[in-house]
Short mmCIF file of C-alpha atoms and ligand atoms in Angstrom, two decimals:
data_model
loop_
_atom_site.label_atom_id
_atom_site.label_comp_id
_atom_site.label_asym_id
_atom_site.label_seq_id
_atom_site.Cartn_x
_atom_site.Cartn_y
_atom_site.Cartn_z
CA MET A 174 25.52 4.93 3.11
CA ILE A 175 25.51 2.48 0.20
CA ALA A 176 22.04 1.08 -0.46
CA LEU A 177 22.37 -2.69 -0.83
CA PRO A 178 20.14 -4.39 -3.40
CA VAL A 179 16.95 -5.84 -1.92
CA ARG A 180 17.97 -9.40 -2.80
CA VAL A 181 21.23 -9.03 -0.82
CA ARG A 182 19.37 -7.57 2.16
CA LEU A 183 16.75 -10.32 2.00
CA THR A 184 19.47 -12.98 1.93
CA ALA A 185 21.30 -11.36 4.85
CA TRP A 186 18.09 -11.31 6.89
CA TYR A 187 17.34 -14.87 5.92
CA ALA A 188 20.85 -16.03 6.91
CA ALA A 189 20.69 -14.14 10.23
CA ILE A 190 17.29 -15.63 11.11
CA LEU A 191 18.49 -19.08 10.06
CA ALA A 192 21.69 -18.77 12.14
CA GLY A 193 19.59 -17.75 15.15
CA THR A 194 17.23 -20.68 14.60
CA PHE A 195 20.15 -23.12 14.22
CA ALA A 196 21.79 -21.85 17.42
CA ALA A 197 18.53 -22.02 19.42
CA ALA A 198 17.57 -25.45 18.04
CA GLY A 199 21.12 -26.81 18.58
CA ALA A 200 21.24 -25.56 22.17
CA GLY A 201 17.74 -26.96 22.82
CA VAL A 202 18.60 -30.41 21.46
CA TRP A 203 21.96 -30.46 23.32
CA TRP A 204 20.23 -29.60 26.62
CA THR A 205 17.45 -32.17 26.07
CA ILE A 206 19.96 -34.96 25.31
CA ARG A 207 22.04 -34.07 28.37
CA GLU A 208 18.97 -34.02 30.64
CA SER A 209 17.70 -37.32 29.34
CA ILE A 210 21.18 -38.90 29.87
CA TYR A 211 21.21 -37.67 33.47
CA ARG A 212 17.65 -38.87 34.01
CA THR A 213 18.47 -42.37 32.70
CA VAL A 214 21.72 -42.60 34.71
CA ASP A 215 19.98 -41.31 37.86
CA GLN A 216 17.17 -43.85 37.51
CA ASP A 217 19.77 -46.54 37.06
CA LEU A 218 21.64 -45.40 40.20
CA ARG A 219 18.40 -45.35 42.22
CA SER A 220 17.42 -48.86 41.15
CA ARG A 221 20.92 -50.06 42.13
CA LEU A 222 20.56 -48.34 45.50
CA LEU A 223 17.23 -50.10 45.98
CA ALA A 224 18.83 -53.49 45.33
CA LEU A 225 21.63 -52.68 47.83
CA ARG A 226 19.19 -51.55 50.49
CA ARG A 227 17.02 -54.61 50.05
CA TYR A 228 20.06 -56.87 50.43
CA LEU A 229 21.35 -55.05 53.52
CA GLU A 230 17.90 -54.99 55.21
CA MET A 231 17.50 -58.68 54.57
CA GLU A 232 20.95 -59.52 55.90
CA VAL A 233 20.52 -57.35 59.02
CA SER A 234 16.98 -58.50 59.91
CA GLU A 235 17.02 -62.16 58.84
CA ASN A 236 20.57 -63.16 59.59
CA GLY A 237 20.87 -60.87 62.63
CA GLY A 238 24.00 -59.10 61.39
CA LEU A 239 26.30 -58.53 58.48
CA ARG A 240 29.81 -59.66 58.03
CA ILE A 241 32.18 -57.24 56.36
CA GLU A 242 33.54 -59.98 54.11
CA GLU A 243 30.08 -60.35 52.55
CA LEU A 244 30.19 -56.77 51.40
CA ALA A 245 33.32 -57.48 49.41
CA GLU A 246 31.20 -59.70 47.12
CA PRO A 247 29.14 -57.07 45.25
CA ALA A 248 27.72 -59.56 42.76
CA ALA A 249 25.22 -60.53 45.49
CA PHE A 250 23.67 -57.10 45.81
CA LEU A 251 24.75 -54.92 42.84
CA PRO A 252 24.69 -55.32 39.07
CA ALA A 253 28.12 -55.85 37.55
CA GLY A 254 30.22 -52.76 36.85
CA THR A 255 28.81 -50.64 39.71
CA ASP A 256 31.38 -48.66 41.62
CA TYR A 257 30.37 -48.36 45.27
CA ARG A 258 31.50 -47.87 48.81
CA ILE A 259 29.77 -48.21 52.18
CA ALA A 260 30.65 -46.41 55.41
CA ASP A 261 29.53 -47.15 58.98
CA PRO A 262 27.59 -44.44 60.92
CA HIS A 263 30.97 -42.93 62.06
CA GLY A 264 32.06 -42.39 58.47
CA ARG A 265 34.58 -45.27 58.40
CA TRP A 266 34.65 -47.05 55.09
CA LEU A 267 33.59 -50.65 55.53
CA VAL A 268 34.08 -51.55 51.90
CA GLN A 269 35.26 -49.69 48.79
CA SER A 270 35.46 -50.75 45.14
CA PRO A 271 38.87 -49.77 43.63
CA ALA A 272 37.54 -46.83 41.56
CA SER A 273 35.60 -45.39 44.49
CA ARG A 274 38.76 -44.61 46.44
CA LYS A 275 39.21 -41.47 44.34
CA TRP A 276 35.77 -40.08 45.22
CA ALA A 277 35.28 -37.30 47.73
CA PRO A 278 33.41 -38.33 50.90
CA PRO A 279 29.74 -37.28 51.16
CA ALA A 280 29.50 -33.65 52.28
CA ALA A 281 26.73 -34.40 54.76
CA GLY A 282 26.46 -37.21 57.33
CA ALA A 283 24.07 -40.09 56.75
CA SER A 284 21.41 -38.50 58.91
CA SER A 285 21.12 -35.32 56.85
CA LEU A 286 21.01 -37.10 53.45
CA PRO A 287 17.53 -37.39 51.91
CA ALA A 288 16.01 -40.88 51.95
CA LEU A 289 16.14 -41.09 48.15
CA GLY A 290 19.76 -39.94 48.20
CA LYS A 291 21.63 -37.00 46.79
CA ILE A 292 22.89 -37.11 43.24
CA GLU A 293 25.73 -34.93 41.91
CA THR A 294 28.31 -34.96 39.15
CA ILE A 295 31.90 -35.08 40.36
CA GLU A 296 35.32 -35.23 38.74
CA ALA A 297 37.52 -38.06 39.92
CA GLY A 298 40.69 -39.38 38.30
CA GLY A 299 40.07 -37.27 35.19
CA GLN A 300 36.58 -38.75 34.76
CA SER A 301 33.07 -37.39 35.21
CA ILE A 302 31.09 -39.50 37.61
CA ARG A 303 27.41 -39.34 38.47
CA LEU A 304 27.48 -40.04 42.20
CA LEU A 305 24.58 -41.06 44.45
CA SER A 306 25.06 -40.72 48.22
CA ALA A 307 22.27 -42.19 50.33
CA PRO A 308 21.57 -43.58 53.82
CA VAL A 309 21.48 -47.42 54.07
CA PRO A 310 20.66 -49.68 57.09
CA ILE A 311 24.30 -49.92 58.21
CA GLY A 312 25.43 -46.31 57.48
CA THR A 313 25.99 -44.44 54.21
CA ALA A 314 26.47 -45.80 50.72
CA GLN A 315 27.84 -44.14 47.60
CA LEU A 316 27.18 -45.52 44.15
CA GLY A 317 28.76 -44.09 41.00
CA LEU A 318 28.44 -44.46 37.25
CA PRO A 319 30.99 -42.94 34.86
CA LEU A 320 29.53 -40.43 32.37
CA ASP A 321 32.43 -40.63 29.91
CA ALA A 322 30.68 -42.56 27.15
CA PHE A 323 27.68 -40.19 27.27
CA GLU A 324 29.85 -37.12 27.36
CA LYS A 325 31.81 -38.36 24.37
CA MET A 326 28.53 -38.72 22.48
CA LEU A 327 27.42 -35.25 23.54
CA ARG A 328 30.77 -33.81 22.46
CA ARG A 329 30.47 -35.54 19.09
CA PHE A 330 26.98 -34.09 18.68
CA THR A 331 28.26 -30.60 19.56
CA TRP A 332 31.15 -30.78 17.08
CA THR A 333 28.96 -32.17 14.32
CA GLY A 334 26.51 -29.34 14.93
CA LEU A 335 29.24 -26.70 15.00
CA LEU A 336 30.85 -27.94 11.80
CA ALA A 337 27.66 -28.69 9.87
CA SER A 338 25.80 -25.48 10.78
CA PRO A 339 28.00 -23.03 8.80
CA LEU A 340 27.90 -25.37 5.83
CA LEU A 341 24.12 -25.68 6.01
CA LEU A 342 23.86 -21.95 6.56
CA LEU A 343 25.96 -21.31 3.47
CA LEU A 344 23.88 -23.68 1.38
CA ALA A 345 20.58 -22.26 2.71
CA SER A 346 21.77 -18.67 2.11
CA ALA A 347 22.79 -19.53 -1.45
CA GLY A 348 19.32 -21.05 -1.89
CA GLY A 349 17.75 -17.97 -0.33
CA TYR A 350 19.72 -15.68 -2.64
CA TRP A 351 18.66 -17.70 -5.67
CA MET A 352 15.03 -17.62 -4.53
CA SER A 353 14.97 -13.86 -3.88
CA ARG A 354 16.66 -13.31 -7.25
CA ARG A 355 13.96 -15.36 -8.90
CA ALA A 356 11.19 -13.63 -6.95
CA LEU A 357 12.54 -10.17 -7.78
CA GLU A 358 13.24 -10.87 -11.43
CA PRO A 359 9.76 -9.66 -12.49
CA VAL A 360 10.38 -6.46 -10.51
CA ASP A 361 13.57 -5.88 -12.52
CA ARG A 362 11.58 -6.46 -15.68
CA ILE A 363 8.92 -3.98 -14.52
CA ILE A 364 11.65 -1.40 -13.79
CA ARG A 365 13.30 -1.89 -17.19
CA THR A 366 10.00 -1.59 -19.06
CA ALA A 367 8.84 1.35 -16.94
CA GLU A 368 12.14 3.13 -17.70
CA GLN A 369 11.41 2.83 -21.40
CA ILE A 370 7.98 4.42 -20.99
CA GLU A 371 8.55 8.16 -21.09
CA ALA A 372 6.63 11.30 -21.94
CA ARG A 373 6.90 10.71 -25.71
CA ASN A 374 6.00 7.08 -25.43
CA LEU A 375 3.28 6.89 -22.80
CA SER A 376 1.36 4.36 -24.85
CA GLY A 377 3.74 1.55 -23.75
CA ARG A 378 2.37 -0.88 -21.15
CA LEU A 379 3.88 -3.42 -18.78
CA PRO A 380 3.17 -7.03 -19.72
CA LEU A 381 0.75 -8.87 -17.40
CA ARG A 382 1.51 -12.52 -16.66
CA GLY A 383 -2.08 -13.25 -15.69
CA SER A 384 -1.04 -14.84 -12.39
CA GLY A 385 -3.00 -12.27 -10.36
CA ASP A 386 -0.20 -12.10 -7.76
CA GLU A 387 1.14 -8.92 -6.12
CA LEU A 388 3.54 -8.22 -8.99
CA ASP A 389 0.81 -8.60 -11.55
CA ARG A 390 -1.34 -6.23 -9.52
CA LEU A 391 1.57 -3.78 -9.33
CA SER A 392 1.95 -3.93 -13.13
CA GLY A 393 -1.82 -3.40 -13.49
CA THR A 394 -1.73 -0.38 -11.18
CA LEU A 395 1.25 1.10 -13.02
CA ASN A 396 -0.48 0.45 -16.34
CA SER A 397 -3.61 2.31 -15.28
CA MET A 398 -1.37 5.14 -14.02
CA PHE A 399 0.37 5.24 -17.41
CA ALA A 400 -3.04 5.25 -19.10
CA ARG A 401 -4.14 8.22 -17.01
CA LEU A 402 -0.86 10.02 -17.67
CA ASP A 403 -1.16 9.24 -21.36
CA GLU A 404 -4.69 10.63 -21.43
CA ALA A 405 -3.70 13.73 -19.42
CA PHE A 406 -0.64 14.29 -21.62
CA ARG A 407 -2.72 13.88 -24.77
CA ARG A 408 -5.31 16.33 -23.44
CA ILE A 409 -2.65 18.91 -22.54
CA THR A 410 -1.02 18.61 -25.96
CA GLN A 411 -4.41 18.89 -27.66
CA PHE A 412 -5.39 21.79 -25.42
CA THR A 413 -2.16 23.69 -26.16
CA ALA A 414 -2.58 23.09 -29.89
CA ASP A 415 -6.25 24.19 -29.76
CA ALA A 416 -5.50 27.24 -27.62
CA SER A 417 -2.74 28.48 -29.92
CA HIS A 418 -4.88 27.80 -32.96
CA GLU A 419 -7.86 29.68 -31.48
CA LEU A 420 -5.72 32.63 -30.42
CA ARG A 421 -3.97 32.80 -33.78
CA THR A 422 -7.22 33.74 -35.54
CA PRO A 423 -7.97 37.02 -33.66
CA VAL A 424 -4.29 37.96 -33.69
CA ALA A 425 -4.12 37.35 -37.44
CA ILE A 426 -7.28 39.43 -37.99
CA ILE A 427 -5.90 42.29 -35.88
CA ARG A 428 -2.62 42.22 -37.78
CA THR A 429 -4.08 42.08 -41.30
CA THR A 430 -6.65 44.78 -40.44
CA ALA A 431 -3.89 47.08 -39.22
CA GLU A 432 -1.63 46.27 -42.20
CA LEU A 433 -4.47 46.85 -44.65
CA ALA A 434 -5.38 50.16 -43.02
CA ARG A 435 -1.79 51.35 -43.45
CA THR A 436 -1.32 50.41 -47.11
CA LYS A 437 -2.64 53.82 -48.26
CA PRO A 438 -4.17 56.98 -46.76
CA ARG A 439 -7.84 56.35 -45.84
CA ARG A 440 -10.85 58.25 -44.75
CA GLU A 441 -11.58 58.71 -41.07
CA ALA A 442 -14.62 56.39 -41.23
CA GLU A 443 -12.46 53.62 -42.72
CA TYR A 444 -9.90 54.00 -39.93
CA ALA A 445 -12.71 53.91 -37.34
CA GLN A 446 -14.07 50.71 -38.93
CA ALA A 447 -10.61 49.09 -38.86
CA LEU A 448 -10.11 50.11 -35.23
CA ASP A 449 -13.56 48.73 -34.29
CA ARG A 450 -12.61 45.43 -35.86
CA ILE A 451 -9.29 45.39 -34.04
CA LEU A 452 -11.12 46.20 -30.78
CA ASN A 453 -13.65 43.41 -31.35
CA GLU A 454 -11.00 40.83 -32.04
CA SER A 455 -8.84 41.91 -29.10
CA GLU A 456 -11.91 41.66 -26.83
CA ARG A 457 -12.52 38.17 -28.18
CA ALA A 458 -8.87 37.23 -27.55
CA THR A 459 -9.01 38.72 -24.04
CA ARG A 460 -12.20 36.78 -23.25
CA MET A 461 -10.60 33.60 -24.43
CA LEU A 462 -7.45 34.24 -22.38
CA ASP A 463 -9.60 34.93 -19.29
CA ASP A 464 -11.47 31.67 -19.85
CA LEU A 465 -8.23 29.74 -20.30
CA MET A 466 -6.83 31.30 -17.16
CA LEU A 467 -9.97 30.30 -15.22
CA LEU A 468 -9.74 26.69 -16.43
CA ALA A 469 -6.01 26.55 -15.69
CA ARG A 470 -6.68 27.81 -12.15
CA ALA A 471 -9.41 25.20 -11.72
CA ASP A 472 -6.97 22.51 -12.91
CA ALA A 473 -4.39 23.70 -10.41
CA ARG A 474 -7.16 23.72 -7.75
CA SER A 475 -6.42 27.36 -6.99
CA MET A 476 -9.76 28.71 -8.23
CA ASP A 477 -11.28 30.99 -5.63
CA ILE A 478 -14.88 30.01 -5.04
CA ALA A 479 -16.72 32.00 -2.41
CA ARG A 480 -19.05 30.07 -0.15
CA GLU A 481 -21.67 32.56 0.84
CA PRO A 482 -25.35 31.89 1.52
CA LEU A 483 -27.51 33.02 -1.37
CA ASP A 484 -30.94 32.53 -2.86
CA LEU A 485 -30.50 30.71 -6.16
CA ALA A 486 -34.00 31.77 -7.30
CA GLU A 487 -32.89 35.36 -7.22
CA VAL A 488 -29.74 34.59 -9.22
CA VAL A 489 -31.76 32.64 -11.84
CA ARG A 490 -34.33 35.46 -12.10
CA ASP A 491 -31.55 37.99 -12.58
CA VAL A 492 -29.71 36.00 -15.26
CA CYS A 493 -33.03 35.40 -17.06
CA SER A 494 -33.70 39.10 -17.33
CA ASN A 495 -30.24 39.53 -18.94
CA ALA A 496 -30.87 36.61 -21.30
CA ASP A 497 -34.25 38.11 -22.21
CA VAL A 498 -32.45 40.82 -24.14
CA LEU A 499 -30.47 38.22 -26.11
CA ALA A 500 -33.60 36.09 -26.69
CA GLN A 501 -35.66 39.03 -27.97
CA ALA A 502 -32.85 40.02 -30.35
CA ALA A 503 -32.77 36.44 -31.67
CA GLY A 504 -36.56 36.21 -31.97
CA ILE A 505 -36.86 33.56 -29.30
CA ARG A 506 -39.39 33.35 -26.45
CA LEU A 507 -37.91 32.88 -23.00
CA GLU A 508 -40.29 31.18 -20.57
CA LYS A 509 -39.43 31.46 -16.91
CA GLY A 510 -41.17 29.22 -14.42
CA PRO A 511 -42.12 30.44 -10.97
CA PHE A 512 -38.95 30.25 -8.90
CA ALA A 513 -39.41 29.25 -5.25
CA GLU A 514 -36.77 30.40 -2.80
CA CYS A 515 -33.72 28.07 -2.76
CA ALA A 516 -31.04 28.77 -0.19
CA ILE A 517 -27.64 27.43 -1.20
CA GLU A 518 -24.04 28.26 -0.42
CA GLY A 519 -21.87 29.36 -3.29
CA ASP A 520 -20.22 31.99 -5.41
CA GLU A 521 -22.87 34.25 -6.89
CA HIS A 522 -20.61 35.60 -9.64
CA ALA A 523 -19.53 32.11 -10.75
CA LEU A 524 -23.12 30.75 -10.66
CA ARG A 525 -24.33 33.69 -12.72
CA ARG A 526 -21.65 32.88 -15.27
CA LEU A 527 -22.66 29.22 -15.36
CA LEU A 528 -26.33 30.00 -15.98
CA LEU A 529 -25.51 32.66 -18.55
CA ILE A 530 -23.33 30.21 -20.51
CA LEU A 531 -26.22 27.72 -20.67
CA LEU A 532 -28.84 30.35 -21.48
CA ASP A 533 -26.58 31.97 -24.06
CA ASN A 534 -26.04 28.58 -25.74
CA ALA A 535 -29.79 27.81 -25.65
CA VAL A 536 -30.51 31.09 -27.43
CA LYS A 537 -27.51 30.71 -29.79
CA TYR A 538 -28.44 27.22 -30.94
CA THR A 539 -32.21 27.75 -31.22
CA PRO A 540 -33.60 29.03 -34.54
CA ARG A 541 -35.79 32.13 -34.64
CA GLY A 542 -39.35 31.44 -33.45
CA GLY A 543 -38.26 28.74 -30.97
CA HIS A 544 -38.47 28.95 -27.21
CA VAL A 545 -36.28 28.44 -24.20
CA THR A 546 -37.72 27.36 -20.81
CA VAL A 547 -36.02 27.88 -17.47
CA SER A 548 -37.24 26.09 -14.36
CA LEU A 549 -35.97 25.73 -10.81
CA ARG A 550 -37.04 23.15 -8.29
CA ARG A 551 -35.87 21.33 -5.19
CA ARG A 552 -35.28 17.62 -5.35
CA ASP A 553 -34.20 15.71 -2.22
CA SER A 554 -31.23 17.55 -0.78
CA ALA A 555 -30.41 19.30 -4.03
CA VAL A 556 -31.73 22.02 -6.24
CA GLU A 557 -32.12 21.64 -10.01
CA VAL A 558 -32.05 24.35 -12.64
CA ARG A 559 -33.28 23.09 -16.01
CA ILE A 560 -32.75 25.02 -19.24
CA ARG A 561 -34.68 23.53 -22.12
CA ASP A 562 -34.64 24.77 -25.70
CA THR A 563 -36.31 23.84 -28.95
CA GLY A 564 -33.04 24.27 -30.82
CA ILE A 565 -30.93 22.22 -33.20
CA GLY A 566 -30.01 19.64 -30.55
CA ILE A 567 -26.75 17.69 -30.30
CA PRO A 568 -26.15 14.40 -32.15
CA GLU A 569 -25.53 11.48 -29.79
CA GLU A 570 -21.93 10.84 -30.92
CA HIS A 571 -20.96 14.35 -29.74
CA LEU A 572 -22.50 14.04 -26.27
CA PRO A 573 -19.46 12.39 -24.55
CA HIS A 574 -17.18 15.22 -25.78
CA ILE A 575 -19.41 18.21 -25.33
CA TYR A 576 -17.66 19.39 -22.11
CA GLU A 577 -14.16 19.08 -23.58
CA ARG A 578 -12.25 22.28 -24.06
CA PHE A 579 -12.64 23.85 -27.55
CA TYR A 580 -15.04 21.11 -28.56
CA ARG A 581 -17.75 22.24 -30.94
CA VAL A 582 -20.29 20.21 -32.83
CA SER A 583 -19.89 22.36 -35.90
CA LYS A 584 -16.85 24.62 -36.22
CA ASP A 585 -18.27 26.84 -38.99
CA ARG A 586 -21.46 27.55 -37.16
CA SER A 587 -19.67 28.35 -33.94
CA ARG A 588 -17.33 30.83 -35.53
CA ALA A 589 -20.38 32.50 -37.01
CA THR A 590 -22.00 32.63 -33.57
CA GLY A 591 -18.75 33.67 -31.91
CA GLY A 592 -18.35 30.63 -29.61
CA THR A 593 -14.93 29.50 -28.43
CA GLY A 594 -15.88 26.01 -27.33
CA LEU A 595 -14.87 26.77 -23.75
CA GLY A 596 -18.31 27.67 -22.38
CA LEU A 597 -19.48 24.21 -21.31
CA SER A 598 -16.03 23.31 -19.86
CA ILE A 599 -16.26 26.38 -17.65
CA ALA A 600 -19.91 25.66 -16.75
CA ARG A 601 -19.09 22.12 -15.66
CA CYS A 602 -16.02 23.31 -13.78
CA ILE A 603 -18.14 25.84 -11.80
CA ALA A 604 -20.83 23.23 -11.03
CA GLU A 605 -18.19 20.80 -9.76
CA GLN A 606 -16.52 23.47 -7.65
CA HIS A 607 -19.93 23.83 -5.93
CA GLY A 608 -20.17 20.08 -5.32
CA GLY A 609 -22.75 19.77 -8.09
CA GLU A 610 -22.97 18.44 -11.66
CA ILE A 611 -24.43 19.13 -15.09
CA SER A 612 -26.36 16.60 -17.13
CA LEU A 613 -27.68 16.85 -20.64
CA THR A 614 -30.37 15.24 -22.76
CA SER A 615 -30.65 16.23 -26.37
CA THR A 616 -32.42 15.17 -29.56
CA PRO A 617 -31.17 16.60 -32.85
CA GLY A 618 -33.84 18.76 -34.47
CA VAL A 619 -36.01 18.74 -31.33
CA GLY A 620 -33.94 20.46 -28.68
CA SER A 621 -31.70 20.07 -25.66
CA GLU A 622 -32.15 20.19 -21.92
CA PHE A 623 -29.30 21.00 -19.56
CA CYS A 624 -29.85 20.27 -15.87
CA VAL A 625 -27.60 21.83 -13.21
CA ARG A 626 -27.83 20.02 -9.85
CA LEU A 627 -26.41 21.79 -6.82
CA PRO A 628 -26.51 20.71 -3.17
CA LEU A 629 -28.85 22.73 -0.92
CA GLY A 630 -27.10 24.93 1.61
P1 LIG B 10 -19.40 27.50 -27.72
O1 LIG B 10 -18.66 28.69 -27.29
O2 LIG B 10 -18.99 26.99 -29.05
O3 LIG B 10 -20.88 27.64 -27.56
P2 LIG B 10 -19.63 25.62 -25.59
O4 LIG B 10 -18.60 24.91 -24.81
O5 LIG B 10 -20.55 26.49 -24.84
O6 LIG B 10 -18.89 26.38 -26.73
O7 LIG B 10 -20.46 24.53 -26.34
C1 LIG B 10 -19.80 23.51 -27.02
C2 LIG B 10 -20.61 23.04 -28.20
O8 LIG B 10 -21.76 22.39 -27.74
C3 LIG B 10 -21.15 24.17 -29.04
O9 LIG B 10 -20.21 24.54 -30.01
C4 LIG B 10 -22.39 23.56 -29.65
O10 LIG B 10 -22.04 22.82 -30.79
C5 LIG B 10 -22.87 22.59 -28.59
N1 LIG B 10 -23.99 23.17 -27.80
C6 LIG B 10 -23.90 23.74 -26.58
N2 LIG B 10 -25.12 24.10 -26.12
C7 LIG B 10 -26.01 23.71 -27.07
C8 LIG B 10 -27.44 23.78 -27.19
N3 LIG B 10 -28.20 24.33 -26.24
N4 LIG B 10 -27.99 23.29 -28.31
C9 LIG B 10 -27.22 22.73 -29.26
N5 LIG B 10 -25.86 22.62 -29.22
C10 LIG B 10 -25.26 23.11 -28.13
#
């Protein structure tokens, strides 16, 4: 089926509704005019009947009888132009105006006619007549008024309506089409501009007219969608560039180590050293690939997080004893607070990883002689693990970016300490998967404190 443009469909609907309204309004007006004509004519007939009755009653009661010749003078008892006829109780016509000879006799006898009379429309001599049949003191009377003039007017009204309606409909539809075109013009503009905004050019935005109407709101919504897409696209591009750059380094080291080892025959110890180096770098590359895979799965929302009841205090205690080894090697004191039991639901392996990333960082970025404090406490319906160090701290301008992938405050230092810049991204990702969050306060030269907040089970 061919999809018609919205403006054509709108106009068609508009024209159909208008045609329906015209037809209903026309029929309503026609019916009202006709009814009011009948009502006026009927009232007129009744008042004429009243005059006739009054005359007949007076003649019969005061003068003791009525002569037929008197009835032939209608000016005495009827307004001019009234067609009439009067019959005696046996149905014999006593008097008849010329036009009334063509009328049909009353269907019922005088006795069965209602006192106010019976009014009907009849056809006589090619004319429509409104006819009143009613009982009168000397028998039955019929009074009639021709409807021709009224019917002519009604016909003229009908024809005018029938001829003018299509013309009006055409004009109104043309107006409707013009209006819908005008109303939809901004939509066309939005479509044209949106078509020009593509993956390479996501920085383009739709112009806002500032009217605050639906179309302006639509443009605003599309603009914020473009902004989000732009940001996501920029992050993906940056991430791909960073990932390939980071992976190039271990691969390059592996390759040059192998090439160097093969340039000339070497001693066994030299080969072992080269192989150790290759092993180290491939482990580093594997770790990085695992981390990237984990983040990619989290992005695709297909990261498997177990939800099993566990005691977080036990997990923290366990991770601390692992970190103790690192801390001792780095000449740092690790202070562990008393850990009260904290039942939560989560993935023990993932939580261990999260805490180890933070503890590893605390030890990595704290100079020899410093200390790292780990505490655990309940707060409201959550549990907080705080890891505080007396390390180098993080300058304020880096704080908003610290959880970004591959972000490091100082590249040189991190390569020396072996960091990839993925640790905090993974830590935050794990916290969020558990319905929690990580916050950070840090003062350069004084130290940092990371706080992991997780909901209680
Ligand atoms: P990395 O593998 O480089 O440690 P992370 O994502 O874990 O990557 O951390 C990102 C950066 O944040 C680090 O390179 C470091 O500059 C900074 N950082 C993280 N933890 C600390 C800390 N406890 N003290 C000071 N700087 C930190």
